[in-house]
Short mmCIF file of C-alpha atoms and ligand atoms in Angstrom, two decimals:
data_model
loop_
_atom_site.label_atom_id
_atom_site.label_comp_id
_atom_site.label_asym_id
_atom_site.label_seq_id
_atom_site.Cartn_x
_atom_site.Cartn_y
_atom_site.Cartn_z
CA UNK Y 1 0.00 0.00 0.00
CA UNK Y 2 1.27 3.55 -0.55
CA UNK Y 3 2.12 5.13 2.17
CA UNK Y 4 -0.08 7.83 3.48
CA UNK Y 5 0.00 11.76 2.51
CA UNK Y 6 -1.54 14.56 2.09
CA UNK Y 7 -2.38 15.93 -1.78
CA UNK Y 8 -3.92 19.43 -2.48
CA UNK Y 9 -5.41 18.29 -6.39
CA UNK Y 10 -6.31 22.54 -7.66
CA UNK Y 11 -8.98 22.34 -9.96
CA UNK Y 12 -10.79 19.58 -8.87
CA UNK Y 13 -14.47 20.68 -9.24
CA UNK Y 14 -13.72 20.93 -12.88
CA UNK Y 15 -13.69 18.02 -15.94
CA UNK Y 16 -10.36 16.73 -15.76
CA UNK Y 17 -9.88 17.70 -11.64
CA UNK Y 18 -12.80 15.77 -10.93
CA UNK Y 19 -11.84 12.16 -12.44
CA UNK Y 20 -8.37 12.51 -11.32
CA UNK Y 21 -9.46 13.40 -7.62
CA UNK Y 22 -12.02 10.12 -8.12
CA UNK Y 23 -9.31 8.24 -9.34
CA UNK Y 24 -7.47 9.29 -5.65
CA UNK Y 25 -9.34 8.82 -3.77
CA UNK Y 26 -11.02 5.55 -4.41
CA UNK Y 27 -7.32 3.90 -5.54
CA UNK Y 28 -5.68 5.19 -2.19
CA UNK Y 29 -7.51 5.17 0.53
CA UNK Y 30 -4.68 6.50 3.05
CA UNK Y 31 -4.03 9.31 1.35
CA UNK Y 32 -5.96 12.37 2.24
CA UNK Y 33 -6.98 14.59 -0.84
CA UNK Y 34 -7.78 17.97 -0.63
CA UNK Y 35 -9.67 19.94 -3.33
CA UNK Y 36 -9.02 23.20 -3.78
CA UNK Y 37 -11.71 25.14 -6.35
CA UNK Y 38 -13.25 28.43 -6.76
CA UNK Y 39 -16.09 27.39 -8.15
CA UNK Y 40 -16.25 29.10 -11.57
CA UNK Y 41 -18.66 28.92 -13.96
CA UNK Y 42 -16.70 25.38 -15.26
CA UNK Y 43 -16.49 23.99 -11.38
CA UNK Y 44 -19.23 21.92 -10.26
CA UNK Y 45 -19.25 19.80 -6.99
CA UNK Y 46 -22.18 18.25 -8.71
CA UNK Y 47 -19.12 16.54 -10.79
CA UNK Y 48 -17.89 14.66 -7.08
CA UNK Y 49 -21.13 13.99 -5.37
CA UNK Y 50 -20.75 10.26 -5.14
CA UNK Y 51 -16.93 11.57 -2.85
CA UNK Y 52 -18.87 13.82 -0.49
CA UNK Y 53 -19.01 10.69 2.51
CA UNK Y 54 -15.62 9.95 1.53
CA UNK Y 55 -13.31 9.73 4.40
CA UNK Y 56 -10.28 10.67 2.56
CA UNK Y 57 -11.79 13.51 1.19
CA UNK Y 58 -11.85 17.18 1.40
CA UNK Y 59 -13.21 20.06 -0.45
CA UNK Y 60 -11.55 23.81 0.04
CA UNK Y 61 -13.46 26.71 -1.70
CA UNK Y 62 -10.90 29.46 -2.70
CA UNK Y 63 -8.98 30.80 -5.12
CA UNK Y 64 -5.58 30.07 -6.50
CA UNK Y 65 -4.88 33.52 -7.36
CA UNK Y 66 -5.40 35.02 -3.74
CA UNK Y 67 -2.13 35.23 -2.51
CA UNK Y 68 -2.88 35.92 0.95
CA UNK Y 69 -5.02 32.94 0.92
CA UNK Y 70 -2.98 30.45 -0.21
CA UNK Y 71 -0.12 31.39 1.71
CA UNK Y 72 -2.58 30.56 4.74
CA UNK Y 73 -3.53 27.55 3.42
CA UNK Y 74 -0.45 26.15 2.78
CA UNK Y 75 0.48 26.57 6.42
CA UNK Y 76 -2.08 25.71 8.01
CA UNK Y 77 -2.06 22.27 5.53
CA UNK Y 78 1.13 19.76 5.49
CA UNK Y 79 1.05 19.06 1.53
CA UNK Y 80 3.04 16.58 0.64
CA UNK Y 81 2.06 16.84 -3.16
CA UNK Y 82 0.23 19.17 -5.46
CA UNK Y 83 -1.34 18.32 -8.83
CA UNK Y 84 -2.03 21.52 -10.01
CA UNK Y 85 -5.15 21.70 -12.87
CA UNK Y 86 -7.10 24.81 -11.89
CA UNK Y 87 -7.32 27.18 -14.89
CA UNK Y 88 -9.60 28.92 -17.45
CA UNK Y 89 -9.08 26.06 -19.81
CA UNK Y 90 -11.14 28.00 -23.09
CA UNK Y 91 -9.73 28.80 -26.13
CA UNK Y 92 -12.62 31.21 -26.77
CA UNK Y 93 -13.19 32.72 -23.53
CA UNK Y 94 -9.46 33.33 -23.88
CA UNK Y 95 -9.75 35.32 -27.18
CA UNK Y 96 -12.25 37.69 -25.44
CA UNK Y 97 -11.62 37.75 -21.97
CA UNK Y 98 -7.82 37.29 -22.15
CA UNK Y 99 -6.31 38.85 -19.10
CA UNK Y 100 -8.92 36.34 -16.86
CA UNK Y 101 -6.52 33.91 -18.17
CA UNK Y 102 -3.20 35.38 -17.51
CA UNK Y 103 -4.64 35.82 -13.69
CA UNK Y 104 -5.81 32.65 -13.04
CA UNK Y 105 -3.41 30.55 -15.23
CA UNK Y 106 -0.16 32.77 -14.70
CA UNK Y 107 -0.67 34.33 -11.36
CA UNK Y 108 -2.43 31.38 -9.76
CA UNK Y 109 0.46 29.04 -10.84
CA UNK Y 110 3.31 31.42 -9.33
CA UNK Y 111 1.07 31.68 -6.09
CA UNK Y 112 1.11 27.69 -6.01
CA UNK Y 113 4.53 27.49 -6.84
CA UNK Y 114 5.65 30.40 -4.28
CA UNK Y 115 3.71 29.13 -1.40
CA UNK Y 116 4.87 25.62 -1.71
CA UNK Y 117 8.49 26.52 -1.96
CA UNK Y 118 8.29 28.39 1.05
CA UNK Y 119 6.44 25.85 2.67
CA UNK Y 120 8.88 23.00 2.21
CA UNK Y 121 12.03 24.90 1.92
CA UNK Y 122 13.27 23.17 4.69
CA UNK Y 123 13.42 19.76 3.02
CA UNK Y 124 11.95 18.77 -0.56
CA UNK Y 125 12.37 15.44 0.46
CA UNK Y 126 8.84 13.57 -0.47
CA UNK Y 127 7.40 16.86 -2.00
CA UNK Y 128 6.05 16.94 -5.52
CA UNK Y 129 4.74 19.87 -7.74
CA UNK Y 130 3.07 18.39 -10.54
CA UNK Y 131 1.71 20.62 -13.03
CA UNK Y 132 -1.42 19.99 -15.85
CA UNK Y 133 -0.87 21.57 -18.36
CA UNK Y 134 -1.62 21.02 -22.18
CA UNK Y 135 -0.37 20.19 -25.83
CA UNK Y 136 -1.10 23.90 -27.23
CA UNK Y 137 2.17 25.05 -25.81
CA UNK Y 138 3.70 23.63 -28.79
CA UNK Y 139 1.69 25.77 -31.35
CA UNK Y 140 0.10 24.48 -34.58
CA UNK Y 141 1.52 21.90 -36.54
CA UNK Y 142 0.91 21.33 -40.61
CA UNK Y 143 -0.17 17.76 -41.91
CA UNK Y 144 2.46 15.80 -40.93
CA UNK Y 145 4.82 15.96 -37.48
CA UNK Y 146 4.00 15.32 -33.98
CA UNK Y 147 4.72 17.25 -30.73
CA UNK Y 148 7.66 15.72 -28.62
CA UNK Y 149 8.63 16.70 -25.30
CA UNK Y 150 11.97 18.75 -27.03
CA UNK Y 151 9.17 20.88 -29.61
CA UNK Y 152 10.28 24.64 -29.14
CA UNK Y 153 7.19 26.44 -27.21
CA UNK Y 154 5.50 28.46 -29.69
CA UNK Y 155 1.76 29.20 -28.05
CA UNK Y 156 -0.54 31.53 -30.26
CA UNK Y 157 -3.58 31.78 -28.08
CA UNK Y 158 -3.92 34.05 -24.63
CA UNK Y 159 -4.81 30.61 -23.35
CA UNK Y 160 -1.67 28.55 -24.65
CA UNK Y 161 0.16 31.93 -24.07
CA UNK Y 162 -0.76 31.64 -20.38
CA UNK Y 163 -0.34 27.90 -19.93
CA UNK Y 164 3.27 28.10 -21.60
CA UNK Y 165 4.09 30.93 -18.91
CA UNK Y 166 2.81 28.58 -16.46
CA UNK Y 167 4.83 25.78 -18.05
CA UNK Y 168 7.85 28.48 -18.01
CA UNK Y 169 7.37 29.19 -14.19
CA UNK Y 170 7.28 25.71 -13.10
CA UNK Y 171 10.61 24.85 -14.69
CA UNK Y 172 11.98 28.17 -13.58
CA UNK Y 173 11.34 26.93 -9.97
CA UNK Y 174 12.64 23.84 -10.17
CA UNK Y 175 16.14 25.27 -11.88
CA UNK Y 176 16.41 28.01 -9.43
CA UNK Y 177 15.36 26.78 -6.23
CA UNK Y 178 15.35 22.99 -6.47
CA UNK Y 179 11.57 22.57 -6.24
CA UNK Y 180 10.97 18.86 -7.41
CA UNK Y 181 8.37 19.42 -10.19
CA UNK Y 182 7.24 17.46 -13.19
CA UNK Y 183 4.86 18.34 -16.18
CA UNK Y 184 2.67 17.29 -18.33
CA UNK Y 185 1.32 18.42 -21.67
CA UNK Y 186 -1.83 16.86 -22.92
CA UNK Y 187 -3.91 16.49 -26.12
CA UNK Y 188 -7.74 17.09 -26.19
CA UNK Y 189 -9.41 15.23 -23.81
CA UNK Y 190 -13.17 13.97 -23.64
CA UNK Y 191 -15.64 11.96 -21.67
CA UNK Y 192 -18.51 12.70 -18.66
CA UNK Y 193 -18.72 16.23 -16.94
CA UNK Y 194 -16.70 18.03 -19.52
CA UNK Y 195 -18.44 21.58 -19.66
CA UNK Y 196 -19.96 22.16 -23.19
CA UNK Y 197 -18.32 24.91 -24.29
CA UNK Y 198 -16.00 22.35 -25.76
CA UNK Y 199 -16.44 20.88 -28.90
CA UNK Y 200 -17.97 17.75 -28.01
CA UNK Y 201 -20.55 18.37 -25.13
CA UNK Y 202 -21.79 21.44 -26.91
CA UNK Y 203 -22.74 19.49 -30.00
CA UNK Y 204 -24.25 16.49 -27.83
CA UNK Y 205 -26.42 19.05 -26.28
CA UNK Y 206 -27.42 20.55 -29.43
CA UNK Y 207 -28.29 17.40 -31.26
CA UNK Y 208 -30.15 16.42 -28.11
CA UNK Y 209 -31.99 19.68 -29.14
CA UNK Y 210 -31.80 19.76 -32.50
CA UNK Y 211 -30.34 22.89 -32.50
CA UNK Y 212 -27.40 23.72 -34.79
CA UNK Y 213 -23.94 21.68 -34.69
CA UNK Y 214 -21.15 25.58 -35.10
CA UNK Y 215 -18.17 23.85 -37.11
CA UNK Y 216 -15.74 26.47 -37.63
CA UNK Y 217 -13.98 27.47 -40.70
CA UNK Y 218 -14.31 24.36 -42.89
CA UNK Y 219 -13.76 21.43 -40.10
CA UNK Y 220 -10.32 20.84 -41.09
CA UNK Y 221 -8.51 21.27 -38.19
CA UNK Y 222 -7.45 18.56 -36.06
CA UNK Y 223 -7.40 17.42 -32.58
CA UNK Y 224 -6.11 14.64 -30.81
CA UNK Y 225 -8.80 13.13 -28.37
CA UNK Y 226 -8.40 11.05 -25.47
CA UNK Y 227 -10.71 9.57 -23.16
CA UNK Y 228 -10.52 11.71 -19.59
CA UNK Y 229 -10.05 8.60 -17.26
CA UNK Y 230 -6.66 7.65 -19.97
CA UNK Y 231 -5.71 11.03 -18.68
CA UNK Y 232 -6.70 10.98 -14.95
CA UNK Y 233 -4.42 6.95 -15.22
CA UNK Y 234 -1.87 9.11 -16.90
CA UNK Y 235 -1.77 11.43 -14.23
CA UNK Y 236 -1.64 9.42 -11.40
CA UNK Y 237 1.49 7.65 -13.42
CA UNK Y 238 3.14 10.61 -13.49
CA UNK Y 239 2.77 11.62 -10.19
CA UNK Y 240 3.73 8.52 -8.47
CA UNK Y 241 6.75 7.93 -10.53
CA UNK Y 242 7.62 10.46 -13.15
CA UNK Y 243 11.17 11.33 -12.94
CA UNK Y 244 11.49 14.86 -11.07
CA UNK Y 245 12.37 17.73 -13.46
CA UNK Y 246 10.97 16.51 -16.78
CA UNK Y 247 8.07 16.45 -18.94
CA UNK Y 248 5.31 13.59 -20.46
CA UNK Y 249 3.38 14.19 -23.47
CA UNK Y 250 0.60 12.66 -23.37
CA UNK Y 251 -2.26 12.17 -25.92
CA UNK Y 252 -4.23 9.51 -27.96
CA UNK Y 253 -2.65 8.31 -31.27
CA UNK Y 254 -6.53 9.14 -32.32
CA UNK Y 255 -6.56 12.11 -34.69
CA UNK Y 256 -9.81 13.31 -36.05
CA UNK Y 257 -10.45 16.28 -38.50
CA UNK Y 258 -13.27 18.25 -36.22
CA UNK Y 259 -15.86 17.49 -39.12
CA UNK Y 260 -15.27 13.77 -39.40
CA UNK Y 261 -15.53 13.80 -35.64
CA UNK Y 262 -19.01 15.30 -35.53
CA UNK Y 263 -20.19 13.34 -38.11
CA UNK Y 264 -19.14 10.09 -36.26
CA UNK Y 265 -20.93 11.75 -33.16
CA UNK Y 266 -23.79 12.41 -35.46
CA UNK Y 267 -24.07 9.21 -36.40
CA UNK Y 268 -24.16 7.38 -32.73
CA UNK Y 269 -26.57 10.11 -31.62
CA UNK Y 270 -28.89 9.33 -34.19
CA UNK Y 271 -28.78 5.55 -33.35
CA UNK Y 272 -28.92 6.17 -29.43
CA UNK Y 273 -32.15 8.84 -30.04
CA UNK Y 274 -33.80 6.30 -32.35
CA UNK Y 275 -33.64 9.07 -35.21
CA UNK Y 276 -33.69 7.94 -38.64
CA UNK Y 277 -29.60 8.01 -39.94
CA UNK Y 278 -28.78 11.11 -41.26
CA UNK Y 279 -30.87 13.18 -39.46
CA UNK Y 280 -28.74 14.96 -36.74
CA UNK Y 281 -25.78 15.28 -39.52
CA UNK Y 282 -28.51 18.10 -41.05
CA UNK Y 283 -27.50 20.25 -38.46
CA UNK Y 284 -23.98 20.89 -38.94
CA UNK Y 285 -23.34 24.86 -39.79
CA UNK Y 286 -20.57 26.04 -40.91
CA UNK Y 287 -19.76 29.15 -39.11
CA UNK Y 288 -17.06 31.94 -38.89
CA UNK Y 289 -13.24 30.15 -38.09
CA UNK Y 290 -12.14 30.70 -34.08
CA UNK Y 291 -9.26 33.55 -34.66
CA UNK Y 292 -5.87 32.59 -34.95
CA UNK Y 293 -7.02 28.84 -34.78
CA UNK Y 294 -4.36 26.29 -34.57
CA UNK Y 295 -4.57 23.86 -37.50
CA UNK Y 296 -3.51 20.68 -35.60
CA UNK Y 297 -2.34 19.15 -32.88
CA UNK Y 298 -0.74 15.86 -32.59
CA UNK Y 299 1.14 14.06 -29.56
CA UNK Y 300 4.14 11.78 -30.02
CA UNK Y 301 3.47 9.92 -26.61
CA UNK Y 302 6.55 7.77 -26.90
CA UNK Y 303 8.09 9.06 -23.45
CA UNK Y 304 5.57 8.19 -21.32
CA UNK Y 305 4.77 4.75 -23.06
CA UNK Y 306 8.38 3.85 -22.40
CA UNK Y 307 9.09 5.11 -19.43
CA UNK Y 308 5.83 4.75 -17.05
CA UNK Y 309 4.36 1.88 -19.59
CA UNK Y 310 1.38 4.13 -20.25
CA UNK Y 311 -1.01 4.02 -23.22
CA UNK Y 312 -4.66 4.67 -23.91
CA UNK Y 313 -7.28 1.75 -23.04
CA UNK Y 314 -9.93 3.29 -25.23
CA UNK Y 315 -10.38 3.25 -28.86
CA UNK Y 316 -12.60 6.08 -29.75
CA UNK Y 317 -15.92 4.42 -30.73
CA UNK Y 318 -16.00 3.55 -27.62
CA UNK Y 319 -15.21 6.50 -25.62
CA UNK Y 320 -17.36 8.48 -27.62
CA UNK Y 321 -20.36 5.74 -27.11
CA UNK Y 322 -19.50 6.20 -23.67
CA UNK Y 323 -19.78 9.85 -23.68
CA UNK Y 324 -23.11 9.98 -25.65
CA UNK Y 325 -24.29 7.41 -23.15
CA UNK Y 326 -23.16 9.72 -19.84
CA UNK Y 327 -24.88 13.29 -21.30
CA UNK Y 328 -27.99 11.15 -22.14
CA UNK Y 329 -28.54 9.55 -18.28
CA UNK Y 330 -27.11 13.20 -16.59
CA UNK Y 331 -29.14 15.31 -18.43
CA UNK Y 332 -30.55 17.46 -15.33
CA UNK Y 333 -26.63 17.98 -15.01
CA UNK Y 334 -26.75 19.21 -18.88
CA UNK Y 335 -29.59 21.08 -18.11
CA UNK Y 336 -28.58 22.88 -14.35
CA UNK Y 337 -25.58 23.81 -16.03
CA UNK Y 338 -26.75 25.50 -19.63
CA UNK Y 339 -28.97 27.47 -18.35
CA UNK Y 340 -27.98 30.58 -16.63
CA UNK Y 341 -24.89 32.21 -17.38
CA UNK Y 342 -24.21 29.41 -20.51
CA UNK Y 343 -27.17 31.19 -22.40
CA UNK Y 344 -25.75 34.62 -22.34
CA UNK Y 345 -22.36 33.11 -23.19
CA UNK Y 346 -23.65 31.22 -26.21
CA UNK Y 347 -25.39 34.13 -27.27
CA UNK Y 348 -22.25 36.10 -27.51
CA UNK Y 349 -20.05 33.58 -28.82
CA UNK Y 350 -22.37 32.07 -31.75
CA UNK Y 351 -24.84 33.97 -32.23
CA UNK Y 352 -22.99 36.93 -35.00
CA UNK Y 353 -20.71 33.86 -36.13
P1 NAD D 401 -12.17 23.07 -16.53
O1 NAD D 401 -12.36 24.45 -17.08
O2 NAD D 401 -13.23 22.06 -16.73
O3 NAD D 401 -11.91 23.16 -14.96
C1 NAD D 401 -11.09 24.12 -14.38
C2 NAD D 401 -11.36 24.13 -12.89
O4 NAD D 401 -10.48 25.10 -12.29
C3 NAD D 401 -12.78 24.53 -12.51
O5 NAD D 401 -13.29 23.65 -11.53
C4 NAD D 401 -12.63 25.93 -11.95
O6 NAD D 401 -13.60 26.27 -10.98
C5 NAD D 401 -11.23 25.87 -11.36
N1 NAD D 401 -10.61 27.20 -11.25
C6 NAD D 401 -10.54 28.15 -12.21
N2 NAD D 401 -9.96 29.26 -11.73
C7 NAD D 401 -9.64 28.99 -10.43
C8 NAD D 401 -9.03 29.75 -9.40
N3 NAD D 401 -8.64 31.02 -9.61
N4 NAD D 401 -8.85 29.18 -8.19
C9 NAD D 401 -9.27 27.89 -7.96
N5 NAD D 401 -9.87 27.14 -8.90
C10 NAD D 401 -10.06 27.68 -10.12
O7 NAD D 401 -10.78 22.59 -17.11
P2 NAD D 401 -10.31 21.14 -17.61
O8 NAD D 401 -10.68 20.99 -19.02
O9 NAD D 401 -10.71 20.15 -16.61
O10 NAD D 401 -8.72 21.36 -17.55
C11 NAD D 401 -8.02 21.16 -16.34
C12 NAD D 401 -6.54 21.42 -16.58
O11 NAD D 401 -6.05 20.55 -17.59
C13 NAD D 401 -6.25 22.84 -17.06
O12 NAD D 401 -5.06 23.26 -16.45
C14 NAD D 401 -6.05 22.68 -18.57
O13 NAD D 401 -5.17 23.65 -19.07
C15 NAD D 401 -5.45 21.29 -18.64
N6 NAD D 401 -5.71 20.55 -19.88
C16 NAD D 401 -6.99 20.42 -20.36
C17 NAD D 401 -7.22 19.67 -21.51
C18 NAD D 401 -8.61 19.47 -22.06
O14 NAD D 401 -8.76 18.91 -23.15
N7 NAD D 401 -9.66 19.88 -21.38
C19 NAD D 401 -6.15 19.06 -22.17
C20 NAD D 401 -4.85 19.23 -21.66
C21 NAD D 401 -4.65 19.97 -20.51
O1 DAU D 402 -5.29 20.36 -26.87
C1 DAU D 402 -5.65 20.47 -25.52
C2 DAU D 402 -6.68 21.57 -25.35
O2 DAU D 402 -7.89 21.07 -25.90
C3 DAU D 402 -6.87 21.98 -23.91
O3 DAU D 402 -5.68 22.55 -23.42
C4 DAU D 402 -8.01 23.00 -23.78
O4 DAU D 402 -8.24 23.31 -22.43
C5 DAU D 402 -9.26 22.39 -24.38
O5 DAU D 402 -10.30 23.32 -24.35
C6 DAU D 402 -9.00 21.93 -25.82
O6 DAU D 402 -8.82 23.07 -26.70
P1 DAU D 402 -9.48 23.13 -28.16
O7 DAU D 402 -9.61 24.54 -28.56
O8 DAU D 402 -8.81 22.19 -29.09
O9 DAU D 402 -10.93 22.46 -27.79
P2 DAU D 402 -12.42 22.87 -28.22
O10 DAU D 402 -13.31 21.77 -27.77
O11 DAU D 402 -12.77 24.26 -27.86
O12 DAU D 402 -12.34 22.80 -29.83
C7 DAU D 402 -11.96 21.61 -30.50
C8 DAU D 402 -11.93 21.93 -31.98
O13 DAU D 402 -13.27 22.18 -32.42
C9 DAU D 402 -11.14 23.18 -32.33
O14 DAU D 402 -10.49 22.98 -33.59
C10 DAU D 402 -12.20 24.26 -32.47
C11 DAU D 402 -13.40 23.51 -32.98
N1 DAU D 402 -14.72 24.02 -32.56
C12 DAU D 402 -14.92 24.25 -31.24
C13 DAU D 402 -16.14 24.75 -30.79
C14 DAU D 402 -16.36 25.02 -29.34
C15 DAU D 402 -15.73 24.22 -33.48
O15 DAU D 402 -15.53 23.96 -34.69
N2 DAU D 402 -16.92 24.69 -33.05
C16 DAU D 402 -17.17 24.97 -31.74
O16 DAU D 402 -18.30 25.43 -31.42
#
């Protein structure tokens, strides 16, 4: 059995945060994990309900970029690891709201990295600063290449922009003051609980209303898509025995142009809502391109297969049946969570496109 500490997991009320502080909790049940979340618009403790009896388990409302209050936290808390997620995570938000990202994603990192260092500056024996962070770092690639771990940083988004800084800040810490850190840079993920304002929720929400599928541009750019619990196993990989200092790409092998992708969703939604084939494929729209939208992403996840003997345990079918299948049974979760706020965003961001 592992032996027991103490893991702050920031983030954890959100898509990604919530499966990997499942996957915690339930796999080690002498560690205590903590979950530290604001509670944006993308944080839901509706995500963690089945944890709320846990024993192990602990929820902390705040926010990562309140310096005074993390400093508290982190003394009043013996942390012996962090896995750091908590971020505006939107590509679109980002283009119109883009300082909210450098706070939260820039700011809130150095506050995490600051207060642990000072914390545990008197040994970083046992302590860990694992950082989430994602694939757009590395920019856009063209039709063929992948991103390795050694691919210059070239981020063209506020969001990527942010998340490399972040990326930038965690390394910095680790070369300068010896804080053991590792990272990890992941390709599009999908599954239960993601918020739809990302590709696929959104258009399993709108097919469940027949309302129409936004493609932008022409549907030719491409993601790489892995299933959220190949992450959340990725991640708890990484943590337990990454080697301190480096990086782990991490992504699918599963590369879909975003058209083809819809069009496969189409086609299981149909099927799973008894709809005649065809029909929910009449509701794709092409709409105005995202600005300054990456054309593809791609993830050479040699690293981590060789090293941790990691790979993906879902072919995509599958995940995506499995997806369909979760927004169909939690659709009071679908529905709590688009209404509200979601409408005025969705007005603003499709509604002139
Ligand atoms: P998400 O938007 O679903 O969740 C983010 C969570 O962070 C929310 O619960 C939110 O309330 C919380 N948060 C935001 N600002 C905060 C603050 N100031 N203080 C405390 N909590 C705050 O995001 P996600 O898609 O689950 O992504 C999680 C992490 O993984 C992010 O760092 C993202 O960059 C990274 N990532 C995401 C993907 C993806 O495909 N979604 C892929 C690779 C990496
Ligand atoms: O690559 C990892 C990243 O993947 C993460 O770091 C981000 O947090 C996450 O949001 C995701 O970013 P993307 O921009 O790739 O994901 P999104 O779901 O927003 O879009 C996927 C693709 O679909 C992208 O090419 C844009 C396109 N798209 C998206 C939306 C929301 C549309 O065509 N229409 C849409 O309405």
């Amino acid at each position: 059995m592992a032996s027991k500490q103490v893991i702050l997991v920031t983030g954890g009320a959100g898509f990604i945060g919530s499966h990997v502080v499942r996957r915690l909790v339930n796999r080690y049940p002498n560690y205590e994990v903590v979950n530290l979340d604001v509670l944006t618009y993308a944080g839901n403790l509706e995500n963690l309900k089945d944890l709320e009896s846990a024993p192990n388990y602990r929820f902390v409302k705040g926010d990562i970029t309140d310096e005074a209050f993390v400093n508290q936290l982190f003394a009043e808390e013996h942390f012996d690891g962090i896995i750091h997620l908590a971020a505006e995570s939107h590509v679109d938000r980002s283009i119109t709201t883009p300082l909210a990202f450098v706070q939260t994603n820039v700011m809130g990192t150095a506050n995490l990295l600051n207060a642990a260092r000072k914390q545990w500056e008197a040994s970083f024996q046992g302590k860990l600063f694992y950082h989430v962070s994602t694939d757009e770092v590395y920019g856009s690639l063209g039709k063929e290449g992948l991103f390795t771990e050694t691919t210059s940083y070239d981020p063209r988004s506020p969001y990527s922009a942010s998340k490399a800084s972040s990326d930038h800040l965690v390394r910095a810490y680790w070369h300068t003051y010896g804080l053991p850190i590792v990272i990890s840079n992941c390709s599009n993920n999908y599954g239960p609980n993601q918020f739809p304002e990302k590709l696929i929720p959104l258009c399993i929400n709108n097919i469940r209303k027949s309302l129409p599928l936004p493609i932008y541009g022409k549907g030719e750019n491409v993601r790489d898509w892995l299933y959220v619990e190949d992450h959340a196993t990725a991640i708890d990989l990484v943590y337990h025995q990454g080697k301190h200092g480096e990086t782990y790409n991490i992504g699918g092998h599963n590369e879909w142009t975003n058209i083809d992708l819809v069009r496969q969703l189409c086609a299981i939604m149909d099927t799973k809502l008894g709809r005649e084939a065809g029909t929910s494929a009449q509701l794709i729209t092409f709409v105005k391109d995202r600005a300054g939208h990456d054309l593809r992403y791609a993830i050479d996840a040699a690293k981590i297969e060789q090293e941790l003997g990691w790979t993906p345990s879902l072919q995509f079918e599958e995940g995506l049946t499995k997806t369909v299948d979760w927004y169909l049974a939690n659709q009071t979760w679908l529905d709590n969570i688009t209404s509200g706020d979601y409408q005025g965003y969705y007005e603003q961001q499709y509604h002139s496109r």
